[in-house]
mmCIF file of C-alpha atoms in Angstrom:
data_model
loop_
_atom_site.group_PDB
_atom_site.id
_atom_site.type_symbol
_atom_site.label_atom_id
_atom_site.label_comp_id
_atom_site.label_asym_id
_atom_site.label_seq_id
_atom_site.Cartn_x
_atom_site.Cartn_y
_atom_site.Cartn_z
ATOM 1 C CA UNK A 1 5.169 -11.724 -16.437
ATOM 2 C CA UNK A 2 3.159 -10.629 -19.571
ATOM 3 C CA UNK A 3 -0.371 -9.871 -18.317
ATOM 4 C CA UNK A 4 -1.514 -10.232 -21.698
ATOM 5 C CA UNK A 5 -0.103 -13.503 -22.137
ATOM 6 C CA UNK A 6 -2.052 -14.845 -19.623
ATOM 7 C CA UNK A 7 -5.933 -15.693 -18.979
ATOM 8 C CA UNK A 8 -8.750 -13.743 -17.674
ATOM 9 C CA UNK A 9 -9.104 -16.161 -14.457
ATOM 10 C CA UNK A 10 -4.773 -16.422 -13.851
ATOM 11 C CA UNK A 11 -5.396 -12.430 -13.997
ATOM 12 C CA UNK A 12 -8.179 -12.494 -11.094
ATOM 13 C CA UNK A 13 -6.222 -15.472 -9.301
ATOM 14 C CA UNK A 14 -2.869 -12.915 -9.418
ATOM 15 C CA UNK A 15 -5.103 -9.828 -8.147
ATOM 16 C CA UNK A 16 -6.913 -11.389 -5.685
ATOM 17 C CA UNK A 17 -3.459 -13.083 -4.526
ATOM 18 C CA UNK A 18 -1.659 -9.621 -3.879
ATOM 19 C CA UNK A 19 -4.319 -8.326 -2.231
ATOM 20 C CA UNK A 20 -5.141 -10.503 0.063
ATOM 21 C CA UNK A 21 -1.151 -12.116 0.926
ATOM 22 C CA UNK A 22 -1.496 -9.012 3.678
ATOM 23 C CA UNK A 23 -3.082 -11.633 6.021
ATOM 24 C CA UNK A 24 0.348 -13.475 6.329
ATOM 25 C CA UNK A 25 2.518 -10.733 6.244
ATOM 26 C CA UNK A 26 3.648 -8.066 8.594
ATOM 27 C CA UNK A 27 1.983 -4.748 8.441
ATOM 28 C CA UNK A 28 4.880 -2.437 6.781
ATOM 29 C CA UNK A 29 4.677 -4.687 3.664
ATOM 30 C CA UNK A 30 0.727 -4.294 2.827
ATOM 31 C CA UNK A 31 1.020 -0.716 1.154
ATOM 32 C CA UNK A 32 3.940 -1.872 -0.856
ATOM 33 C CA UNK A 33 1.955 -5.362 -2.191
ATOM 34 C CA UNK A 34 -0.987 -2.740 -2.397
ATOM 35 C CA UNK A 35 0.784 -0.552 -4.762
ATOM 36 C CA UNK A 36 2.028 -3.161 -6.768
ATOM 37 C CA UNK A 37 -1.636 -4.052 -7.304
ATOM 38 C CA UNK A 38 -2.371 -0.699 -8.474
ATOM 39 C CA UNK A 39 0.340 -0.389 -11.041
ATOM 40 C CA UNK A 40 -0.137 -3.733 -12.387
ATOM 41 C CA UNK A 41 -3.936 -4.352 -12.846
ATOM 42 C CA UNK A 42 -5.153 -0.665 -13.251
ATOM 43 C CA UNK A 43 -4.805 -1.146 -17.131
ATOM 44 C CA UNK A 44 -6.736 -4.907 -16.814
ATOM 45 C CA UNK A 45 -9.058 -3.224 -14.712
ATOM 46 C CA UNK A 46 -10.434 0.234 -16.046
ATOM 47 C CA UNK A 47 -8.735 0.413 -19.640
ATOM 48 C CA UNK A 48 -9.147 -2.780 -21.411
ATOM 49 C CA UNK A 49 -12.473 -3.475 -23.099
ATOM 50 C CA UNK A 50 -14.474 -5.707 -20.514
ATOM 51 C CA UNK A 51 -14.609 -9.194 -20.175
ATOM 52 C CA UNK A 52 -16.056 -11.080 -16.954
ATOM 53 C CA UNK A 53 -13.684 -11.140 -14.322
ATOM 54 C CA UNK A 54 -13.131 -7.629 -15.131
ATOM 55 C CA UNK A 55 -15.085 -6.194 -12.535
ATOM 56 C CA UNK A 56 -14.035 -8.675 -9.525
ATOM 57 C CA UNK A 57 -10.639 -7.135 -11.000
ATOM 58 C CA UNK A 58 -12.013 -3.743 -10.388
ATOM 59 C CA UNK A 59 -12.995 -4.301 -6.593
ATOM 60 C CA UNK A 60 -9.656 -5.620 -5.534
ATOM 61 C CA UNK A 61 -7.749 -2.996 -7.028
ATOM 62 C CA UNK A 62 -10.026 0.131 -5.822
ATOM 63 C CA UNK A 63 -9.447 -1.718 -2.458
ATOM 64 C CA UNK A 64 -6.270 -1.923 -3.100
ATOM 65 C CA UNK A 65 -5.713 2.051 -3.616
ATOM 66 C CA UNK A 66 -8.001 2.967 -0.896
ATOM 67 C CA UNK A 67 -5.426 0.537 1.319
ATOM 68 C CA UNK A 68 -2.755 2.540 0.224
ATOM 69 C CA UNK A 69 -3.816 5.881 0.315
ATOM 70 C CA UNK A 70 -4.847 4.738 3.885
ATOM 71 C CA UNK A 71 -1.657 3.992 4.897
ATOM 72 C CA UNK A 72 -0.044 7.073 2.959
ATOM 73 C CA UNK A 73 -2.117 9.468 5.367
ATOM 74 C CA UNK A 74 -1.251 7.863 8.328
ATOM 75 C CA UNK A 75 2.542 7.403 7.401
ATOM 76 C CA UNK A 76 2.492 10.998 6.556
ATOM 77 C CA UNK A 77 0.791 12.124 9.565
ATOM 78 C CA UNK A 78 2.841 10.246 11.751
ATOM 79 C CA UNK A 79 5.661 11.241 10.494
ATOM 80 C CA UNK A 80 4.636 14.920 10.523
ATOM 81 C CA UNK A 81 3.996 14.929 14.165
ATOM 82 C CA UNK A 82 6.892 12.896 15.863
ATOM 83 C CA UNK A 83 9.283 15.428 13.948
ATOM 84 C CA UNK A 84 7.313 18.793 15.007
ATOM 85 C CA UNK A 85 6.804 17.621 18.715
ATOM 86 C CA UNK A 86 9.771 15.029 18.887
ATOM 87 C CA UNK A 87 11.493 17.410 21.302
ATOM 88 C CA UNK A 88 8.829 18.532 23.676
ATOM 89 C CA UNK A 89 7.937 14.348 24.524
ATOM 90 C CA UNK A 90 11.613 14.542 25.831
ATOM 91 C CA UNK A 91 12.819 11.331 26.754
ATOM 92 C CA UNK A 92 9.820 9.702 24.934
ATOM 93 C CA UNK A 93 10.793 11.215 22.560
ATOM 94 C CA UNK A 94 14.209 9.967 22.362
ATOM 95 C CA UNK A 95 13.176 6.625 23.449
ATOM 96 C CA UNK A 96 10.965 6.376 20.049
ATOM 97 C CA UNK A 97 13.736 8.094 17.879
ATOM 98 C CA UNK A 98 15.975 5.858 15.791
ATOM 99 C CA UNK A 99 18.805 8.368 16.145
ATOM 100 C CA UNK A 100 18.569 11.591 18.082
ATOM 101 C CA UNK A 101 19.433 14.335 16.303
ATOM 102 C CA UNK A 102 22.516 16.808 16.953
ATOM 103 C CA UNK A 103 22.284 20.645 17.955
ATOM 104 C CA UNK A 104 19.249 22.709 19.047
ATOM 105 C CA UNK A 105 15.999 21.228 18.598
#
């Protein structure tokens, strides 16, 4: 779809649409429909010359990125701390672990 083909309000209506669909979906999806947000609005919302739904445009996508960066830091941490203390939660550990790894931990 060609943003600029489309009205001011159908722009708002999209934005407002992908980010708030996270109510009906499951959690691992939000920071994917977040960045998607991002990348498509930033341009309607902080380079075009203004027009009025271009600040309601604004709020969702600031929301959107602080939703994502959200979930970036606590992907990121998780991640960093099953994988340095994986194999001291011994069987927990292996429990939680997709695979277990091979050789010396």
């Amino acid at each position: 779809m060609n943003l600029e083909r489309v009205s001011n309000e159908e722009k708002l209506n999209l934005c407002r649409k992908y980010y708030l669909v996270w109510v009906f979906l499951p959690r691992w999806v939000w920071p994917f429909l977040w960045l998607v947000n991002i990348f498509w609005f930033f341009r309607e919302a902080f380079l075009v010359p203004a027009y009025t739904e271009q600040s309601q445009i604004k709020g969702y996508v600031w929301r959107s990125a602080v939703g994502f960066l959200f979930w970036v830091i606590v992907l990121t941490t998780w991640i960093t701390v099953f994988q340095i203390y994986r194999p001291r939660w011994g069987a927990l550990g292996d429990y939680l672990s997709f695979t277990i790894p091979l050789g010396t931990p």
